[in-house]
Tab-separated table of N, CA, C and O in Angstrom:
chain	number	residue	atom	x	y	z
Z	1	MET	N	-17.005	-18.597	-21.380
Z	1	MET	CA	-15.414	-17.994	-21.007
Z	1	MET	C	-16.016	-18.508	-19.151
Z	1	MET	O	-17.056	-18.703	-19.576
Z	2	ALA	N	-15.255	-19.538	-19.420
Z	2	ALA	CA	-15.667	-20.268	-17.812
Z	2	ALA	C	-15.574	-18.883	-16.635
Z	2	ALA	O	-14.452	-18.093	-16.238
Z	3	ASP	N	-16.388	-19.140	-15.399
Z	3	ASP	CA	-15.919	-18.706	-14.225
Z	3	ASP	C	-15.502	-19.828	-12.867
Z	3	ASP	O	-16.084	-20.761	-12.099
Z	4	ASN	N	-14.329	-19.193	-13.322
Z	4	ASN	CA	-13.581	-20.534	-12.505
Z	4	ASN	C	-12.649	-19.786	-10.780
Z	4	ASN	O	-12.026	-20.152	-9.865
Z	5	PHE	N	-14.606	-18.890	-10.688
Z	5	PHE	CA	-13.507	-18.446	-9.283
Z	5	PHE	C	-14.419	-18.897	-8.730
Z	5	PHE	O	-15.445	-18.743	-8.039
Z	6	LYS	N	-13.738	-17.727	-7.294
Z	6	LYS	CA	-14.563	-17.705	-5.974
Z	6	LYS	C	-14.552	-17.438	-4.852
Z	6	LYS	O	-13.281	-16.677	-4.320
Z	7	PRO	N	-15.501	-16.373	-4.756
Z	7	PRO	CA	-17.431	-17.702	-5.331
Z	7	PRO	C	-17.033	-17.317	-6.497
Z	7	PRO	O	-16.635	-15.830	-6.772
Z	8	PRO	N	-17.647	-17.696	-7.641
Z	8	PRO	CA	-18.117	-17.113	-9.111
Z	8	PRO	C	-18.965	-15.615	-8.817
Z	8	PRO	O	-19.673	-15.312	-8.205
Z	9	ILE	N	-18.108	-15.168	-10.162
Z	9	ILE	CA	-18.654	-13.832	-10.691
Z	9	ILE	C	-20.267	-14.263	-10.620
Z	9	ILE	O	-21.125	-12.806	-9.638
Z	10	LYS	N	-20.938	-14.973	-10.795
Z	10	LYS	CA	-22.284	-15.412	-11.164
Z	10	LYS	C	-23.228	-14.733	-9.471
Z	10	LYS	O	-23.922	-13.778	-9.954
Z	11	THR	N	-22.568	-15.178	-9.331
Z	11	THR	CA	-23.509	-14.984	-7.385
Z	11	THR	C	-23.056	-14.011	-6.552
Z	11	THR	O	-23.609	-14.188	-5.870
Z	12	ARG	N	-22.139	-12.660	-7.069
Z	12	ARG	CA	-21.524	-11.818	-6.503
Z	12	ARG	C	-22.767	-11.174	-6.543
Z	12	ARG	O	-23.748	-10.558	-7.732
Z	13	THR	N	-22.428	-9.560	-5.492
Z	13	THR	CA	-23.912	-8.572	-5.569
Z	13	THR	C	-23.683	-8.549	-6.052
Z	13	THR	O	-22.171	-7.810	-7.201
Z	14	THR	N	-24.275	-7.062	-6.933
Z	14	THR	CA	-24.209	-6.536	-8.561
Z	14	THR	C	-23.444	-4.880	-7.648
Z	14	THR	O	-22.045	-4.659	-8.540
Z	15	GLU	N	-23.547	-4.700	-5.741
Z	15	GLU	CA	-22.079	-4.025	-5.717
Z	15	GLU	C	-20.578	-4.340	-5.757
Z	15	GLU	O	-19.755	-3.419	-5.673
Z	16	GLU	N	-20.389	-5.279	-5.766
Z	16	GLU	CA	-18.997	-6.089	-5.249
Z	16	GLU	C	-18.509	-6.083	-6.941
Z	16	GLU	O	-17.190	-6.164	-7.412
Z	17	LEU	N	-19.823	-6.730	-7.940
Z	17	LEU	CA	-19.640	-6.912	-9.357
Z	17	LEU	C	-18.803	-5.053	-9.357
Z	17	LEU	O	-18.703	-4.745	-10.615
Z	18	LEU	N	-19.418	-4.168	-9.089
Z	18	LEU	CA	-19.237	-2.852	-9.468
Z	18	LEU	C	-18.075	-2.175	-9.050
Z	18	LEU	O	-17.038	-2.093	-9.623
Z	19	ASN	N	-17.498	-2.729	-8.061
Z	19	ASN	CA	-16.141	-3.098	-7.654
Z	19	ASN	C	-15.335	-3.527	-8.296
Z	19	ASN	O	-14.446	-3.261	-8.712
Z	20	ILE	N	-15.579	-4.974	-8.715
Z	20	ILE	CA	-14.644	-5.502	-9.843
Z	20	ILE	C	-14.862	-4.533	-11.056
Z	20	ILE	O	-13.633	-4.271	-11.182
Z	21	VAL	N	-15.503	-4.263	-11.596
Z	21	VAL	CA	-15.027	-3.152	-12.198
Z	21	VAL	C	-14.576	-1.619	-12.517
Z	21	VAL	O	-14.132	-1.262	-13.189
Z	22	GLY	N	-15.041	-0.700	-11.119
Z	22	GLY	CA	-14.460	0.327	-10.508
Z	22	GLY	C	-12.521	-0.159	-11.057
Z	22	GLY	O	-12.522	1.432	-11.016
Z	23	SER	N	-12.432	-1.274	-10.888
Z	23	SER	CA	-10.883	-1.768	-10.039
Z	23	SER	C	-10.864	-1.923	-11.234
Z	23	SER	O	-9.631	-3.116	-10.690
Z	24	PRO	N	-10.542	-1.075	-12.091
Z	24	PRO	CA	-9.154	-2.868	-13.393
Z	24	PRO	C	-8.113	-3.349	-12.983
Z	24	PRO	O	-7.674	-4.772	-13.313
Z	25	LYS	N	-7.258	-2.007	-12.396
Z	25	LYS	CA	-5.896	-2.863	-12.149
Z	25	LYS	C	-6.159	-4.048	-10.857
Z	25	LYS	O	-4.661	-4.708	-10.940
Z	26	LYS	N	-6.589	-3.848	-10.193
Z	26	LYS	CA	-7.109	-4.821	-8.729
Z	26	LYS	C	-7.489	-6.244	-9.554
Z	26	LYS	O	-7.183	-7.059	-8.459
Z	27	TRP	N	-7.741	-6.390	-10.738
Z	27	TRP	CA	-9.439	-7.736	-11.143
Z	27	TRP	C	-7.962	-7.865	-12.516
Z	27	TRP	O	-7.816	-7.277	-12.914
Z	28	ASN	N	-8.243	-9.358	-12.781
Z	28	ASN	CA	-7.377	-9.941	-14.156
Z	28	ASN	C	-8.501	-9.766	-15.053
Z	28	ASN	O	-10.015	-9.734	-14.954
Z	29	ARG	N	-8.483	-9.773	-16.062
Z	29	ARG	CA	-9.047	-9.973	-17.590
Z	29	ARG	C	-10.502	-10.045	-17.788
Z	29	ARG	O	-11.513	-9.665	-18.019
Z	30	ASP	N	-9.914	-11.473	-16.963
Z	30	ASP	CA	-11.244	-12.710	-16.919
Z	30	ASP	C	-12.484	-12.280	-16.443
Z	30	ASP	O	-13.100	-12.701	-16.507
Z	31	ALA	N	-11.940	-11.353	-14.903
Z	31	ALA	CA	-12.850	-11.415	-13.713
Z	31	ALA	C	-13.896	-10.028	-14.499
Z	31	ALA	O	-15.272	-9.832	-14.302
Z	32	LEU	N	-13.209	-9.157	-15.017
Z	32	LEU	CA	-13.493	-8.133	-14.918
Z	32	LEU	C	-13.691	-8.217	-16.560
Z	32	LEU	O	-15.428	-7.633	-16.698
Z	33	TYR	N	-14.348	-8.838	-17.324
Z	33	TYR	CA	-15.226	-9.558	-18.104
Z	33	TYR	C	-16.440	-10.489	-17.975
Z	33	TYR	O	-17.260	-9.677	-17.760
Z	34	LEU	N	-16.400	-11.402	-17.438
Z	34	LEU	CA	-17.125	-11.615	-16.496
Z	34	LEU	C	-18.130	-10.776	-15.593
Z	34	LEU	O	-19.454	-10.773	-15.490
Z	35	ALA	N	-17.118	-9.405	-14.970
Z	35	ALA	CA	-18.607	-8.823	-13.907
Z	35	ALA	C	-19.481	-8.266	-15.004
Z	35	ALA	O	-20.521	-7.953	-15.145
Z	36	LYS	N	-18.345	-7.308	-16.268
Z	36	LYS	CA	-19.061	-6.269	-16.741
Z	36	LYS	C	-20.311	-7.365	-17.393
Z	36	LYS	O	-21.620	-6.424	-18.283
Z	37	TYR	N	-20.183	-8.326	-18.075
Z	37	TYR	CA	-21.248	-8.957	-18.790
Z	37	TYR	C	-22.713	-9.574	-17.832
Z	37	TYR	O	-23.403	-9.770	-18.538
Z	38	GLU	N	-22.044	-9.719	-16.525
Z	38	GLU	CA	-23.166	-9.601	-15.257
Z	38	GLU	C	-23.941	-9.126	-14.833
Z	38	GLU	O	-25.428	-9.338	-14.668
Z	39	LEU	N	-23.249	-8.053	-15.120
Z	39	LEU	CA	-23.826	-6.351	-15.248
Z	39	LEU	C	-24.515	-6.009	-16.269
Z	39	LEU	O	-26.395	-5.799	-15.954
Z	40	SER	N	-24.378	-7.044	-17.105
Z	40	SER	CA	-25.313	-6.394	-18.487
Z	40	SER	C	-26.491	-7.349	-18.212
Z	40	SER	O	-27.806	-6.930	-18.633
Z	41	ASN	N	-26.248	-8.098	-17.724
Z	41	ASN	CA	-27.311	-9.288	-17.987
Z	41	ASN	C	-28.174	-9.200	-17.018
Z	41	ASN	O	-29.505	-8.895	-16.710
Z	42	ARG	N	-27.826	-8.037	-16.118
Z	42	ARG	CA	-28.554	-7.742	-14.617
Z	42	ARG	C	-29.580	-6.166	-14.878
Z	42	ARG	O	-29.904	-5.734	-13.956
Z	43	ASN	N	-29.135	-6.179	-15.772
Z	43	ASN	CA	-29.426	-4.923	-16.958
Z	43	ASN	C	-29.119	-3.883	-16.279
Z	43	ASN	O	-29.856	-2.507	-15.525
Z	44	VAL	N	-28.336	-3.393	-15.325
Z	44	VAL	CA	-27.398	-2.564	-14.251
Z	44	VAL	C	-27.447	-1.027	-15.324
Z	44	VAL	O	-26.640	-1.179	-16.776
Z	45	ASP	N	-27.571	-0.247	-14.738
Z	45	ASP	CA	-27.240	1.048	-16.042
Z	45	ASP	C	-25.841	1.389	-15.779
Z	45	ASP	O	-24.843	1.433	-15.049
Z	46	THR	N	-25.721	2.060	-16.947
Z	46	THR	CA	-24.414	2.518	-17.427
Z	46	THR	C	-23.540	3.351	-16.227
Z	46	THR	O	-22.778	3.790	-15.682
Z	47	SER	N	-24.466	4.279	-15.592
Z	47	SER	CA	-24.504	5.769	-15.555
Z	47	SER	C	-23.633	4.818	-13.711
Z	47	SER	O	-23.678	5.339	-13.727
Z	48	GLU	N	-24.464	3.901	-13.306
Z	48	GLU	CA	-23.896	3.122	-11.626
Z	48	GLU	C	-22.699	2.357	-12.659
Z	48	GLU	O	-21.944	2.786	-11.494
Z	49	ILE	N	-23.115	2.395	-13.432
Z	49	ILE	CA	-20.979	1.810	-13.406
Z	49	ILE	C	-20.478	2.347	-13.377
Z	49	ILE	O	-19.044	2.616	-13.114
Z	50	ASP	N	-20.197	3.530	-14.165
Z	50	ASP	CA	-19.731	4.893	-14.457
Z	50	ASP	C	-19.272	5.451	-12.687
Z	50	ASP	O	-18.283	6.213	-12.626
Z	51	LYS	N	-20.384	5.482	-12.190
Z	51	LYS	CA	-20.489	6.163	-10.925
Z	51	LYS	C	-19.459	5.077	-10.218
Z	51	LYS	O	-18.527	5.931	-9.098
Z	52	ALA	N	-19.309	3.725	-10.152
Z	52	ALA	CA	-18.746	2.799	-9.759
Z	52	ALA	C	-17.063	3.789	-10.130
Z	52	ALA	O	-16.648	3.129	-9.078
Z	53	ILE	N	-16.969	3.184	-11.167
Z	53	ILE	CA	-15.518	3.304	-11.538
Z	53	ILE	C	-14.615	4.747	-11.433
Z	53	ILE	O	-13.387	5.753	-11.150
Z	54	GLN	N	-15.782	5.890	-10.917
Z	54	GLN	CA	-15.146	7.356	-10.529
Z	54	GLN	C	-15.184	6.954	-9.315
Z	54	GLN	O	-13.739	7.873	-8.584
Z	55	LEU	N	-15.828	6.761	-8.461
Z	55	LEU	CA	-15.088	6.352	-6.908
Z	55	LEU	C	-15.062	5.109	-6.257
Z	55	LEU	O	-12.910	5.947	-6.226
Z	56	ALA	N	-14.066	4.770	-7.217
Z	56	ALA	CA	-12.703	4.037	-7.150
Z	56	ALA	C	-11.764	4.426	-7.795
Z	56	ALA	O	-10.362	4.573	-6.640
Z	57	ASN	N	-11.784	5.172	-8.602
Z	57	ASN	CA	-10.834	6.267	-9.465
Z	57	ASN	C	-10.430	7.342	-7.972
Z	57	ASN	O	-9.027	7.979	-7.446
Z	58	LYS	N	-11.537	8.051	-7.286
Z	58	LYS	CA	-11.560	8.888	-6.270
Z	58	LYS	C	-10.417	7.874	-4.979
Z	58	LYS	O	-9.641	9.100	-4.184
Z	59	LYS	N	-11.293	6.899	-4.185
Z	59	LYS	CA	-10.551	6.364	-3.645
Z	59	LYS	C	-9.238	5.649	-3.764
Z	59	LYS	O	-7.689	6.145	-3.250
Z	60	GLU	N	-8.424	5.749	-5.180
Z	60	GLU	CA	-7.031	5.572	-5.618
Z	60	GLU	C	-6.447	6.823	-4.830
Z	60	GLU	O	-5.530	6.826	-5.095
Z	61	GLU	N	-7.014	7.619	-5.566
Z	61	GLU	CA	-6.347	8.945	-5.494
Z	61	GLU	C	-5.810	9.384	-4.067
Z	61	GLU	O	-4.642	10.028	-3.499
Z	62	GLU	N	-7.135	9.338	-3.571
Z	62	GLU	CA	-7.370	9.090	-1.967
Z	62	GLU	C	-6.505	8.085	-0.867
Z	62	GLU	O	-5.208	8.324	-0.381
Z	63	GLU	N	-5.709	7.097	-1.082
Z	63	GLU	CA	-5.011	5.957	-1.148
Z	63	GLU	C	-3.000	7.334	-1.560
Z	63	GLU	O	-2.241	6.943	-0.319
Z	64	ILE	N	-3.073	7.352	-2.515
Z	64	ILE	CA	-2.243	8.190	-3.220
Z	64	ILE	C	-1.000	9.547	-2.074
Z	64	ILE	O	-0.592	9.522	-2.180
Z	65	LEU	N	-2.323	10.459	-2.036
Z	65	LEU	CA	-2.127	11.025	-1.044
Z	65	LEU	C	-2.063	11.151	0.803
Z	65	LEU	O	-1.169	11.545	0.968
Z	66	ARG	N	-2.538	9.762	0.782
Z	66	ARG	CA	-2.463	9.267	2.102
Z	66	ARG	C	-0.919	8.769	2.082
Z	66	ARG	O	-0.267	9.153	3.122
Z	67	LYS	N	-0.983	7.977	2.034
Z	67	LYS	CA	0.928	7.656	0.843
Z	67	LYS	C	2.112	9.130	0.671
Z	67	LYS	O	2.923	9.020	1.300
Z	68	VAL	N	1.736	9.780	0.085
Z	68	VAL	CA	2.388	10.910	0.332
Z	68	VAL	C	2.410	11.698	1.472
Z	68	VAL	O	4.048	11.577	1.518
Z	69	ASN	N	1.883	11.605	1.892
Z	69	ASN	CA	2.015	12.725	3.716
Z	69	ASN	C	2.167	11.449	4.482
Z	69	ASN	O	2.151	12.244	6.180
Z	70	LYS	N	1.973	10.417	4.913
Z	70	LYS	CA	2.635	9.627	5.301
Z	70	LYS	C	3.865	9.938	6.333
Z	70	LYS	O	4.987	9.968	5.204
Z	71	SER	N	4.294	10.203	7.404
Z	71	SER	CA	5.201	10.163	7.962
Z	71	SER	C	5.814	9.548	8.735
Z	71	SER	O	4.821	9.078	9.604
Z	72	TYR	N	7.134	9.483	9.689
Z	72	TYR	CA	7.679	8.483	10.717
Z	72	TYR	C	6.792	9.979	12.127
Z	72	TYR	O	7.398	11.363	11.681
Z	73	GLN	N	6.965	9.474	13.340
Z	73	GLN	CA	5.906	9.644	14.029
Z	73	GLN	C	6.711	9.833	15.265
Z	73	GLN	O	6.989	8.383	15.205
Z	74	LEU	N	6.181	10.171	16.571
Z	74	LEU	CA	7.258	9.751	17.190
Z	74	LEU	C	6.220	8.678	17.976
Z	74	LEU	O	7.235	7.559	18.407
Z	75	SER	N	5.240	8.731	17.940
Z	75	SER	CA	4.090	7.185	17.990
Z	75	SER	C	4.717	6.082	18.140
Z	75	SER	O	4.923	4.652	17.881
Z	76	ASP	N	5.567	6.142	15.974
Z	76	ASP	CA	6.067	4.978	15.602
Z	76	ASP	C	7.240	3.954	16.673
Z	76	ASP	O	7.638	3.123	16.622
Z	77	PHE	N	8.526	4.950	16.955
Z	77	PHE	CA	9.157	4.896	17.573
Z	77	PHE	C	9.131	4.628	18.666
Z	77	PHE	O	10.156	3.392	19.567
Z	78	LEU	N	7.469	4.494	20.128
Z	78	LEU	CA	7.548	3.962	20.644
Z	78	LEU	C	6.108	2.760	20.733
Z	78	LEU	O	6.642	2.521	22.187
Z	79	LEU	N	5.252	3.205	20.381
Z	79	LEU	CA	5.468	1.586	20.154
Z	79	LEU	C	5.387	0.561	19.229
Z	79	LEU	O	5.486	-0.562	19.455
Z	80	LYS	N	6.084	0.544	18.052
Z	80	LYS	CA	6.516	0.013	17.140
Z	80	LYS	C	8.272	0.088	16.569
Z	80	LYS	O	9.095	-0.065	15.912
Z	81	PRO	N	9.030	0.188	17.750
Z	81	PRO	CA	10.608	0.659	17.665
Z	81	PRO	C	11.444	-0.510	16.987
Z	81	PRO	O	11.699	0.288	16.012
Z	82	LYS	N	10.678	-2.040	16.953
Z	82	LYS	CA	11.589	-2.480	16.159
Z	82	LYS	C	10.960	-2.568	15.005
Z	82	LYS	O	12.205	-2.479	13.770
Z	83	LYS	N	10.295	-2.251	14.046
Z	83	LYS	CA	9.733	-2.373	13.078
Z	83	LYS	C	10.253	-0.804	12.596
Z	83	LYS	O	10.675	-0.733	11.167
Z	84	THR	N	10.030	-0.298	12.960
Z	84	THR	CA	10.476	1.484	12.311
Z	84	THR	C	11.959	1.284	12.780
Z	84	THR	O	12.444	1.735	11.769
Z	85	LEU	N	12.369	1.315	12.952
Z	85	LEU	CA	13.968	0.487	13.487
Z	85	LEU	C	14.496	-0.349	11.900
Z	85	LEU	O	15.429	0.077	10.800
Z	86	PHE	N	14.063	-1.269	11.995
Z	86	PHE	CA	13.973	-1.963	10.827
Z	86	PHE	C	13.731	-1.183	9.508
Z	86	PHE	O	14.455	-1.445	8.407
Z	87	GLU	N	12.743	-0.893	9.220
Z	87	GLU	CA	12.706	0.431	8.218
Z	87	GLU	C	13.179	1.118	7.774
Z	87	GLU	O	13.100	2.236	6.423
Z	88	LEU	N	13.404	1.930	8.782
Z	88	LEU	CA	14.416	2.987	8.290
Z	88	LEU	C	16.074	2.743	7.874
Z	88	LEU	O	16.690	3.592	7.062
Z	89	LEU	N	16.001	1.472	8.390
Z	89	LEU	CA	17.672	0.631	8.362
Z	89	LEU	C	17.655	0.161	6.815
Z	89	LEU	O	18.387	0.319	5.959
Z	90	PHE	N	16.629	-0.150	6.584
Z	90	PHE	CA	17.143	-1.589	5.571
Z	90	PHE	C	15.389	-1.299	4.426
Z	90	PHE	O	15.673	-2.073	3.759
Z	91	THR	N	14.857	-0.729	4.385
Z	91	THR	CA	13.638	-0.876	3.737
Z	91	THR	C	14.192	0.665	2.374
Z	91	THR	O	14.185	1.658	2.772
Z	92	TRP	N	14.519	-0.071	1.106
Z	92	TRP	CA	14.508	0.637	0.128
Z	92	TRP	C	13.629	1.191	-0.943
Z	92	TRP	O	13.503	1.887	-2.166
Z	93	GLU	N	12.316	0.779	-1.169
Z	93	GLU	CA	11.415	1.099	-1.637
Z	93	GLU	C	10.186	1.934	-1.538
Z	93	GLU	O	9.407	1.783	-1.901
Z	94	LEU	N	10.860	2.315	-0.085
Z	94	LEU	CA	9.845	3.887	-0.258
Z	94	LEU	C	8.702	4.422	-0.515
Z	94	LEU	O	8.150	4.770	-0.861
Z	95	LYS	N	10.170	5.106	-1.411
Z	95	LYS	CA	9.680	6.363	-2.300
Z	95	LYS	C	9.205	5.717	-3.258
Z	95	LYS	O	7.944	6.319	-3.625
Z	96	LYS	N	9.285	4.596	-4.232
Z	96	LYS	CA	9.256	4.014	-5.161
Z	96	LYS	C	7.375	3.284	-5.145
Z	96	LYS	O	6.174	3.661	-5.480
Z	97	ASP	N	6.901	3.047	-3.478
Z	97	ASP	CA	5.493	2.609	-3.436
Z	97	ASP	C	4.778	3.828	-2.647
Z	97	ASP	O	4.336	3.982	-2.477
Z	98	GLY	N	5.055	5.063	-3.362
Z	98	GLY	CA	4.502	6.174	-2.760
Z	98	GLY	C	4.607	6.888	-0.925
Z	98	GLY	O	4.376	8.304	-1.233
Z	99	TYR	N	5.265	6.328	-0.344
Z	99	TYR	CA	5.821	7.255	0.980
Z	99	TYR	C	6.643	8.391	0.403
Z	99	TYR	O	8.128	8.218	1.147
Z	100	ILE	N	6.805	9.667	-0.055
Z	100	ILE	CA	7.490	9.678	-0.969
Z	100	ILE	C	8.480	11.107	0.967
Z	100	ILE	O	9.386	11.060	0.844
Z	101	LEU	N	7.427	11.125	1.746
Z	101	LEU	CA	8.123	12.226	2.925
Z	101	LEU	C	9.065	11.482	3.654
Z	101	LEU	O	10.012	11.225	3.994
Z	102	LYS	N	7.909	9.547	3.393
Z	102	LYS	CA	8.396	9.265	4.841
Z	102	LYS	C	10.412	9.117	4.284
Z	102	LYS	O	10.981	8.756	4.923
Z	103	ALA	N	10.065	9.115	2.725
Z	103	ALA	CA	11.570	8.828	2.517
Z	103	ALA	C	12.416	9.340	2.605
Z	103	ALA	O	13.795	9.087	2.960
Z	104	LYS	N	11.954	10.668	1.930
Z	104	LYS	CA	12.968	11.657	2.767
Z	104	LYS	C	13.684	11.921	4.573
Z	104	LYS	O	14.543	12.409	4.380
Z	105	GLN	N	12.300	11.313	5.482
Z	105	GLN	CA	12.552	11.049	6.387
Z	105	GLN	C	13.682	9.775	6.556
Z	105	GLN	O	15.208	10.104	7.452
Z	106	GLN	N	13.858	8.936	6.152
Z	106	GLN	CA	14.725	8.371	6.085
Z	106	GLN	C	15.825	8.106	5.878
Z	106	GLN	O	16.906	7.739	6.337
Z	107	ARG	N	15.979	9.369	4.644
Z	107	ARG	CA	17.717	9.528	4.306
Z	107	ARG	C	18.239	10.834	5.523
Z	107	ARG	O	19.118	9.404	5.879
Z	108	THR	N	17.572	11.021	6.741
Z	108	THR	CA	18.430	11.519	7.192
Z	108	THR	C	18.441	10.780	8.275
Z	108	THR	O	19.177	10.850	9.252
Z	109	PHE	N	17.331	10.037	8.926
Z	109	PHE	CA	17.274	9.503	9.615
Z	109	PHE	C	18.731	7.585	10.237
Z	109	PHE	O	19.700	8.134	10.898
Z	110	ARG	N	18.396	7.848	9.082
Z	110	ARG	CA	19.628	6.521	8.692
Z	110	ARG	C	20.876	6.857	8.829
Z	110	ARG	O	20.949	6.290	9.788
Z	111	ILE	N	21.548	7.855	8.584
Z	111	ILE	CA	22.804	8.470	9.033
Z	111	ILE	C	22.618	9.032	10.270
Z	111	ILE	O	23.798	8.263	10.286
Z	112	LYS	N	21.926	9.175	11.182
Z	112	LYS	CA	22.027	9.769	12.445
Z	112	LYS	C	21.728	7.805	12.568
Z	112	LYS	O	22.728	8.781	14.001
Z	113	LEU	N	21.146	7.370	12.498
Z	113	LEU	CA	21.368	6.544	13.423
Z	113	LEU	C	22.834	5.093	12.884
Z	113	LEU	O	23.055	4.624	14.366
Z	114	ILE	N	22.798	5.048	12.164
Z	114	ILE	CA	23.698	4.290	11.540
Z	114	ILE	C	25.652	5.178	12.555
Z	114	ILE	O	25.962	4.131	13.244
Z	115	VAL	N	25.711	6.582	12.008
Z	115	VAL	CA	26.119	7.215	12.839
Z	115	VAL	C	25.933	7.347	14.858
Z	115	VAL	O	27.209	6.718	15.858
Z	116	VAL	N	25.214	6.928	15.238
Z	116	VAL	CA	24.546	6.694	16.577
Z	116	VAL	C	25.158	4.737	16.091
Z	116	VAL	O	25.515	4.852	18.074
Z	117	ILE	N	24.819	4.337	15.968
Z	117	ILE	CA	25.128	2.664	16.612
Z	117	ILE	C	26.267	2.349	15.911
Z	117	ILE	O	27.373	1.901	16.950
Z	118	LEU	N	27.137	3.499	15.207
Z	118	LEU	CA	28.618	2.996	15.382
Z	118	LEU	C	29.214	3.334	16.741
Z	118	LEU	O	30.806	2.431	17.653
Z	119	PHE	N	29.043	4.880	16.873
Z	119	PHE	CA	29.550	5.609	18.657
Z	119	PHE	C	29.109	4.177	19.535
Z	119	PHE	O	30.440	4.436	20.286
Z	120	VAL	N	28.407	4.221	19.978
Z	120	VAL	CA	28.379	3.161	21.014
Z	120	VAL	C	28.217	1.826	21.390
Z	120	VAL	O	29.467	0.816	21.642
Z	121	TYR	N	28.987	1.491	19.993
Z	121	TYR	CA	29.722	0.299	18.971
Z	121	TYR	C	31.445	0.169	19.543
Z	121	TYR	O	32.053	-0.301	19.963
Z	122	LEU	N	31.607	0.977	19.562
Z	122	LEU	CA	33.047	2.320	18.974
Z	122	LEU	C	33.186	2.812	20.877
Z	122	LEU	O	34.523	1.711	21.455
Z	123	ILE	N	31.915	2.827	21.880
Z	123	ILE	CA	32.337	3.216	23.392
Z	123	ILE	C	32.681	1.564	23.701
Z	123	ILE	O	33.116	1.559	24.393
Z	124	LYS	N	31.558	0.659	23.624
Z	124	LYS	CA	31.763	-0.436	23.993
Z	124	LYS	C	33.472	-1.250	23.426
Z	124	LYS	O	33.510	-1.657	24.996
Z	125	PHE	N	33.511	-0.677	22.166
Z	125	PHE	CA	35.269	-1.470	21.844
Z	125	PHE	C	36.096	-0.995	22.870
Z	125	PHE	O	36.742	-1.886	23.577
Z	126	ILE	N	35.525	0.214	23.022
Z	126	ILE	CA	36.627	1.499	24.116
Z	126	ILE	C	37.147	0.799	25.893
Z	126	ILE	O	38.265	0.092	25.912
Z	127	GLN	N	35.741	0.796	26.353
Z	127	GLN	CA	35.198	-0.046	27.569
Z	127	GLN	C	36.377	-1.733	27.776
Z	127	GLN	O	36.406	-2.428	28.877
Z	128	GLU	N	35.878	-2.092	26.967
Z	128	GLU	CA	36.821	-3.242	26.959
Z	128	GLU	C	37.895	-4.134	26.878
Z	128	GLU	O	38.240	-4.639	26.887
Z	129	ASN	N	38.567	-2.039	25.850
Z	129	ASN	CA	40.151	-2.733	26.247
Z	129	ASN	C	41.086	-2.019	26.844
Z	129	ASN	O	40.841	-1.573	28.384
């Protein structure tokens, strides 16, 4: 099998190879195979490979928990108002992407924002006439 990766799998450090083997969902099948083969050539103990897999699984679980518990904060509205408002009004994938709490907040905020926007628009329309 050709090693067409940049940098080539063979030239990567043992730690990088363990990261590849530990995160098979992030890498294609060929990279995974070449990393395992190279680790075997370097006589890396299987316990180290198992540790790398456990560490990657733990990081993935922590990332899932971080997403689930992520919520909108006042600082989001103060520091990034355009981005936050755009996300509230037009993003539909929050729950699918794992942001459960943000998705719940979005449902509430979206309705309130639309009502406020319509109210402001109505006030301006009335003032012009």
